[in-house]
Amino acid sequence: MTPAGSAPHGRWPDDLLDVAALRAAGERPLPFREFVVKVHSRCNLACTYCYVYEAADRHWRTQPHTMSPDTAAQVCHRIAEHAAHHRPGSVRVILHGGEPLLAGTPLLRTLSRTLRARLPAGTTAEVVVQTNGTLLDDDVLRMCHEEDIKIAVSLDGTARTHDRARRDHAGRGSHARVAAALRRLAAPGHREVWAGILCTVDITADPLATYEHLLSYDPPALRLLLPLGNWTARPPGRTADPGHTPYGQWLATVFDRWYGTPGPPVRIAFFESVLDLLLGGVTRTETIGGAPCQLAVVDTDGSLTLSDQLKSAYEGADRSGLDVHRHSFDALLDHPGAVARQLGARALAAPCRACPVGTVCGGGHYPHRYRADNGYLNPSVYCPDLMALIRHVAHVLRADLDRAAGARR
């Protein structure tokens, strides 16, 4: 049975999604380990590429601006309930938006305390606030230290690159305010609450200038994000020419600098995952490698949704018809969208299953596979770029291993 509000027929690989039959055959879902909690549904910036406000879905307009205390308490109850059932060693809760700091520190503090108080013994919580950085002040930093909340900040590179896309509603750039926030986080007194920088790739920007600028803040980690797009709404510069690989070339340039730098490099989960997968290991990010998705999202009204990044595909793509007031997270595990994202290679298009780098790519990030006529049964719209990057990394790794083998002879 498909839950109310689920995606139209054809969006998911329906021939694989007889959920009752899968469960009867002994196929059990993996519990959610990561929870994105939308504590505020509006933002003080108007980023040009934002998948919440600038993509196909307009549902944000009907959401409460701020999550109510009652809904926040129920979110904590449902996460604790899920943890008590499945007994994970840890869960990760990302306070998100919109801009989560617009919700105010009292709500964030109470939510964090309530969550940790309700989790069963043996389960810990990593709480992260993902912010644009413009509202980071003494009160926020004090709360994060006191409540053990980490801070991840979005920065897209140099002032020229960042301010081209990440502007406020009056058209003013935000780089100066974000840079000031990052300098505060880099100071010895606050570094312990800094999770890292998120950067959306802009192929019109110089890759090395972007990377060196990000490094200038001495972040503990970087997340390089491909712009959300798909076959129906292509990302900027991603043409139909399979020989044109601007994102692959951009990332390969950064990879070479990152990999070739002496000493411990900054953590970049995307690059680390490609290396690990090439060596037979596992991925550290859902954007590559095809690992089963264990993420759920809660909107400000308590709606339980699939990845909010699915909003980039079509109106309602992330909705399940479920909510924390009436349903558990276990109910969301039986939604076709959640099932499809835990099927691994069985949910991939035929070309991906036959691809020589398919075990490394894993079909790429799920939202990037969408096409209006057949849903998600496609390779990633970034397929040529991923192929080019993986082959480049494999060549570098092979040469490195050959040198190491030669040195041992």
XYZ file of C-alpha atoms in Angstrom:
409
model
C 0.000 0.000 0.000
C 1.354 3.417 -0.973
C 1.060 6.150 1.693
C -1.091 9.169 0.953
C 0.836 11.955 -0.691
C 3.387 9.655 -2.289
C 4.922 10.352 -5.667
C 3.013 9.728 -8.908
C 3.337 6.365 -10.612
C 6.671 5.965 -12.370
C 8.720 8.195 -10.088
C 10.193 5.229 -8.199
C 11.267 1.853 -9.687
C 7.781 0.439 -9.116
C 8.565 -3.071 -10.311
C 10.868 -3.386 -7.297
C 8.610 -1.664 -4.798
C 6.052 -4.188 -3.646
C 6.950 -3.283 -0.096
C 4.784 -5.987 1.494
C 6.432 -8.637 -0.680
C 9.911 -7.337 0.150
C 9.174 -7.463 3.853
C 7.595 -10.933 3.556
C 10.739 -12.124 1.788
C 12.789 -11.020 4.784
C 14.100 -7.732 3.378
C 14.364 -5.359 6.318
C 14.939 -1.618 6.068
C 17.942 0.051 7.605
C 16.906 2.470 10.355
C 17.357 6.187 9.947
C 20.606 7.459 11.436
C 20.471 11.074 10.225
C 17.595 13.479 10.791
C 17.337 16.877 9.111
C 15.044 19.035 11.244
C 13.703 22.164 9.558
C 13.434 24.490 12.530
C 12.759 27.523 10.315
C 11.270 27.602 6.822
C 12.441 31.033 5.668
C 15.882 32.480 4.930
C 17.554 35.876 5.176
C 19.472 35.138 1.954
C 18.150 34.622 -1.580
C 20.749 32.300 -3.108
C 20.232 31.897 -6.822
C 20.621 28.099 -6.831
C 18.644 27.298 -3.673
C 16.720 24.028 -4.050
C 14.166 25.082 -1.420
C 13.055 28.450 -2.818
C 14.250 28.480 -6.426
C 13.407 24.937 -7.619
C 10.179 23.239 -8.674
C 8.586 22.772 -5.244
C 6.664 25.651 -3.645
C 5.584 23.860 -0.459
C 7.709 26.139 1.711
C 5.086 28.869 1.259
C 2.568 26.903 3.341
C 4.963 25.949 6.134
C 5.019 27.706 9.525
C 7.957 30.076 9.683
C 9.254 28.530 12.916
C 8.781 25.032 14.298
C 6.570 25.221 17.384
C 7.868 23.992 20.760
C 5.221 21.225 20.756
C 6.294 19.996 17.323
C 9.964 20.165 18.320
C 9.214 18.056 21.401
C 7.349 15.524 19.258
C 10.291 15.337 16.832
C 12.544 14.491 19.773
C 10.056 11.855 20.948
C 9.924 10.231 17.501
C 13.706 10.171 17.096
C 14.074 8.654 20.570
C 11.335 6.133 19.771
C 13.152 5.130 16.589
C 16.448 4.826 18.456
C 14.849 2.720 21.207
C 13.512 0.344 18.562
C 16.700 0.005 16.523
C 19.414 0.750 19.134
C 21.986 2.649 17.031
C 25.144 3.722 18.798
C 24.600 7.282 17.608
C 22.294 9.496 15.571
C 23.033 12.737 13.770
C 20.527 15.583 13.944
C 20.997 18.544 11.613
C 19.181 21.744 12.540
C 18.327 23.164 9.150
C 16.114 25.594 7.250
C 15.757 27.993 5.531
C 18.186 29.583 7.913
C 17.985 27.725 11.246
C 19.415 30.581 13.334
C 16.273 32.592 12.524
C 14.466 30.209 14.893
C 16.360 31.705 17.842
C 18.670 30.115 20.371
C 15.951 29.206 22.939
C 14.276 26.761 20.533
C 17.579 25.260 19.379
C 18.786 24.873 22.960
C 15.551 23.262 24.137
C 15.404 20.908 21.170
C 18.964 19.738 21.720
C 18.439 19.192 25.455
C 15.118 17.405 24.976
C 16.546 15.127 22.319
C 19.490 14.008 24.422
C 17.327 13.571 27.504
C 14.932 11.259 25.657
C 17.394 9.097 23.751
C 17.797 5.605 25.165
C 20.926 4.622 27.055
C 23.635 3.619 24.626
C 22.612 6.085 21.895
C 24.384 9.434 21.630
C 23.436 12.402 19.466
C 25.641 14.558 17.296
C 23.756 17.826 16.793
C 24.812 20.148 13.976
C 23.390 23.505 12.929
C 23.842 24.119 9.201
C 23.881 27.881 8.679
C 24.735 30.523 6.113
C 26.857 32.143 8.834
C 25.444 35.643 8.631
C 23.709 35.465 12.028
C 26.516 33.857 13.998
C 26.962 35.915 17.176
C 28.041 35.547 20.800
C 24.691 34.082 21.891
C 24.842 31.387 19.207
C 28.436 30.501 20.017
C 27.699 30.356 23.745
C 24.743 28.040 23.133
C 26.773 25.762 20.875
C 29.510 25.403 23.482
C 27.055 24.797 26.309
C 24.899 22.308 24.368
C 27.667 20.616 22.352
C 26.215 21.688 19.001
C 28.528 21.799 15.984
C 28.350 24.544 13.357
C 28.631 23.974 9.596
C 28.814 27.110 7.425
C 28.189 27.592 3.702
C 30.833 29.478 1.716
C 31.219 29.176 -2.056
C 34.722 30.580 -2.461
C 36.137 34.026 -3.002
C 34.051 37.130 -2.454
C 33.421 37.501 -6.182
C 32.235 33.911 -6.583
C 30.279 33.708 -3.334
C 28.487 37.042 -3.730
C 27.426 36.223 -7.270
C 25.019 33.582 -5.913
C 24.645 34.054 -2.159
C 23.035 37.465 -1.744
C 20.425 38.839 0.621
C 16.952 39.929 -0.487
C 18.224 43.429 -1.227
C 20.848 42.021 -3.593
C 23.798 42.579 -1.255
C 26.555 40.007 -1.062
C 27.049 38.003 2.129
C 30.740 37.053 1.846
C 32.069 39.637 4.293
C 29.667 38.508 7.038
C 30.358 34.817 6.405
C 34.114 35.393 6.371
C 33.887 37.165 9.731
C 31.936 34.207 11.147
C 34.531 31.742 9.874
C 37.380 33.733 11.376
C 35.608 33.571 14.737
C 35.111 29.811 14.421
C 38.764 29.311 13.509
C 39.903 30.957 16.747
C 41.135 28.551 19.451
C 38.210 29.336 21.738
C 35.561 28.267 19.234
C 37.238 25.744 16.949
C 35.860 22.805 18.934
C 32.291 23.616 17.801
C 33.194 24.077 14.124
C 32.122 21.202 11.863
C 33.448 22.664 8.593
C 32.552 24.493 5.377
C 30.044 23.519 2.691
C 30.838 24.775 -0.818
C 28.613 24.467 -3.881
C 30.788 24.037 -6.971
C 30.717 26.931 -9.447
C 32.484 25.855 -12.644
C 32.837 29.462 -13.775
C 35.149 30.065 -10.809
C 38.811 29.098 -10.788
C 38.958 25.770 -8.921
C 42.313 26.369 -7.257
C 41.456 29.932 -6.262
C 38.243 28.604 -4.735
C 40.017 25.787 -2.896
C 42.830 27.982 -1.580
C 40.319 30.562 -0.373
C 38.398 27.909 1.539
C 41.648 26.613 3.019
C 42.601 30.109 4.162
C 40.091 29.757 7.021
C 41.754 26.503 8.165
C 38.501 24.498 8.270
C 38.373 21.053 9.904
C 36.499 19.685 6.868
C 35.136 20.704 3.471
C 32.064 19.443 1.660
C 32.140 20.050 -2.085
C 28.584 19.916 -3.419
C 27.478 19.581 -7.018
C 24.592 21.961 -7.814
C 21.251 20.214 -7.611
C 19.939 19.488 -11.081
C 18.597 16.649 -13.178
C 17.909 15.613 -16.765
C 14.815 17.841 -16.972
C 16.408 20.859 -15.279
C 20.105 20.596 -16.086
C 22.727 22.095 -13.778
C 24.576 25.189 -15.036
C 27.015 24.253 -17.794
C 25.988 20.577 -17.891
C 25.194 20.123 -21.589
C 23.957 17.050 -23.450
C 27.468 16.440 -24.810
C 28.859 13.362 -22.986
C 32.385 14.439 -23.858
C 31.947 17.747 -22.055
C 32.932 17.255 -18.397
C 33.331 20.677 -16.751
C 32.458 19.478 -13.252
C 34.732 16.460 -13.532
C 37.621 18.659 -14.640
C 36.948 21.216 -11.888
C 36.908 18.536 -9.201
C 39.945 16.740 -10.632
C 41.939 19.964 -10.455
C 41.042 20.405 -6.787
C 41.677 16.713 -6.104
C 45.222 16.934 -7.462
C 46.030 19.880 -5.193
C 44.352 18.202 -2.203
C 45.976 14.811 -2.780
C 49.388 16.243 -3.576
C 49.666 18.524 -0.547
C 52.222 17.275 2.012
C 50.952 16.499 5.480
C 47.419 15.608 6.602
C 44.977 17.166 4.115
C 41.710 18.799 5.102
C 38.902 16.245 5.265
C 36.875 16.163 2.028
C 34.368 13.297 2.267
C 33.710 13.198 -1.484
C 37.365 12.624 -2.380
C 37.936 10.282 0.547
C 34.956 8.210 -0.549
C 36.161 7.895 -4.145
C 39.549 6.698 -2.894
C 37.999 4.278 -0.399
C 35.611 2.867 -3.007
C 38.415 2.359 -5.520
C 40.253 0.380 -2.846
C 37.215 -1.769 -2.078
C 35.939 0.222 0.885
C 32.722 2.109 1.526
C 31.463 5.610 0.927
C 31.276 8.377 3.548
C 28.615 10.409 1.759
C 25.279 9.757 0.063
C 26.390 11.744 -2.992
C 28.508 8.901 -4.393
C 28.903 5.172 -3.910
C 25.256 4.134 -3.771
C 25.112 3.398 -0.048
C 21.567 2.893 1.304
C 20.067 6.192 2.391
C 19.413 6.424 6.130
C 18.255 10.040 6.213
C 14.839 11.510 7.010
C 13.645 15.117 7.015
C 11.085 16.861 9.210
C 9.454 20.113 8.066
C 8.508 22.932 10.435
C 4.913 21.647 10.681
C 6.151 18.163 11.614
C 5.692 16.597 8.173
C 7.930 13.587 7.601
C 9.584 13.858 4.220
C 12.223 12.143 2.156
C 15.410 14.013 1.280
C 14.575 17.701 0.972
C 16.915 17.793 -2.024
C 14.280 15.888 -4.002
C 12.434 19.220 -4.153
C 14.685 20.038 -7.099
C 12.806 17.475 -9.238
C 9.100 18.370 -9.130
C 6.362 19.667 -6.859
C 5.818 17.246 -3.977
C 8.761 14.980 -4.770
C 9.856 14.773 -1.146
C 6.462 14.444 0.532
C 5.217 11.267 2.181
C 1.834 12.193 3.652
C 3.167 11.309 7.104
C 3.946 13.494 10.111
C 5.509 13.188 13.555
C 2.202 13.866 15.300
C 0.541 10.717 13.909
C 3.330 8.516 12.543
C 6.628 6.994 13.570
C 9.852 7.074 11.573
C 9.360 3.338 11.044
C 6.266 4.202 8.991
C 8.422 6.371 6.740
C 10.781 3.435 6.161
C 7.962 1.719 4.216
C 7.395 4.651 1.854
C 8.360 3.751 -1.753
C 10.812 6.642 -1.861
C 12.625 5.426 1.245
C 12.576 1.822 0.015
C 13.951 2.769 -3.408
C 16.875 4.604 -1.849
C 17.865 1.549 0.182
C 17.829 -0.965 -2.690
C 21.357 -0.224 -3.853
C 22.230 -1.559 -7.300
C 18.735 -2.978 -7.796
C 17.330 0.549 -8.019
C 19.883 1.636 -10.642
C 19.261 2.075 -14.336
C 20.604 -0.695 -16.591
C 23.519 1.437 -17.893
C 24.678 2.024 -14.305
C 24.546 -1.672 -13.440
C 26.732 -2.424 -16.486
C 29.125 0.510 -16.010
C 32.804 -0.290 -15.321
C 32.914 2.302 -12.529
C 29.410 1.595 -11.273
C 30.575 0.190 -7.955
C 32.421 3.443 -7.261
C 29.873 5.886 -8.654
C 26.833 3.989 -7.380
C 24.621 5.985 -9.717
C 25.654 9.263 -8.121
C 23.389 11.360 -5.935
C 19.757 10.201 -6.134
C 18.159 13.605 -6.958
C 20.520 13.993 -9.918
C 18.966 10.949 -11.663
C 15.488 12.375 -12.188
C 13.906 12.823 -15.621
C 10.272 13.815 -16.057
C 9.322 10.949 -18.367
C 10.651 8.047 -16.290
C 11.465 9.253 -12.787
C 14.738 8.162 -11.188
C 15.650 5.146 -13.336
C 18.480 7.003 -15.034
C 22.191 7.576 -14.557
C 23.128 10.802 -12.825
C 22.906 13.919 -14.966
C 26.561 14.272 -13.915
C 27.432 10.819 -15.288
C 30.169 12.040 -17.707
C 31.717 14.201 -14.985
C 31.688 11.401 -12.415
C 33.182 8.991 -14.937
C 35.966 11.458 -15.766
C 36.725 12.200 -12.111
C 36.753 8.554 -11.004
C 39.052 7.546 -13.853
C 41.364 10.452 -13.045
C 41.520 9.522 -9.349
C 42.066 5.869 -10.260
C 44.996 6.854 -12.513
C 46.558 8.977 -9.734
C 46.036 6.252 -7.161
C 47.457 3.537 -9.426
C 50.592 5.606 -10.106
C 50.998 6.242 -6.384
C 50.643 2.559 -5.531
C 53.121 1.620 -8.274
C 55.668 4.076 -6.868
C 55.164 2.705 -3.379
C 55.595 -0.872 -4.640
C 58.762 0.101 -6.495
C 60.213 1.740 -3.394
C 59.754 -1.507 -1.442
C 61.690 -3.618 -3.984
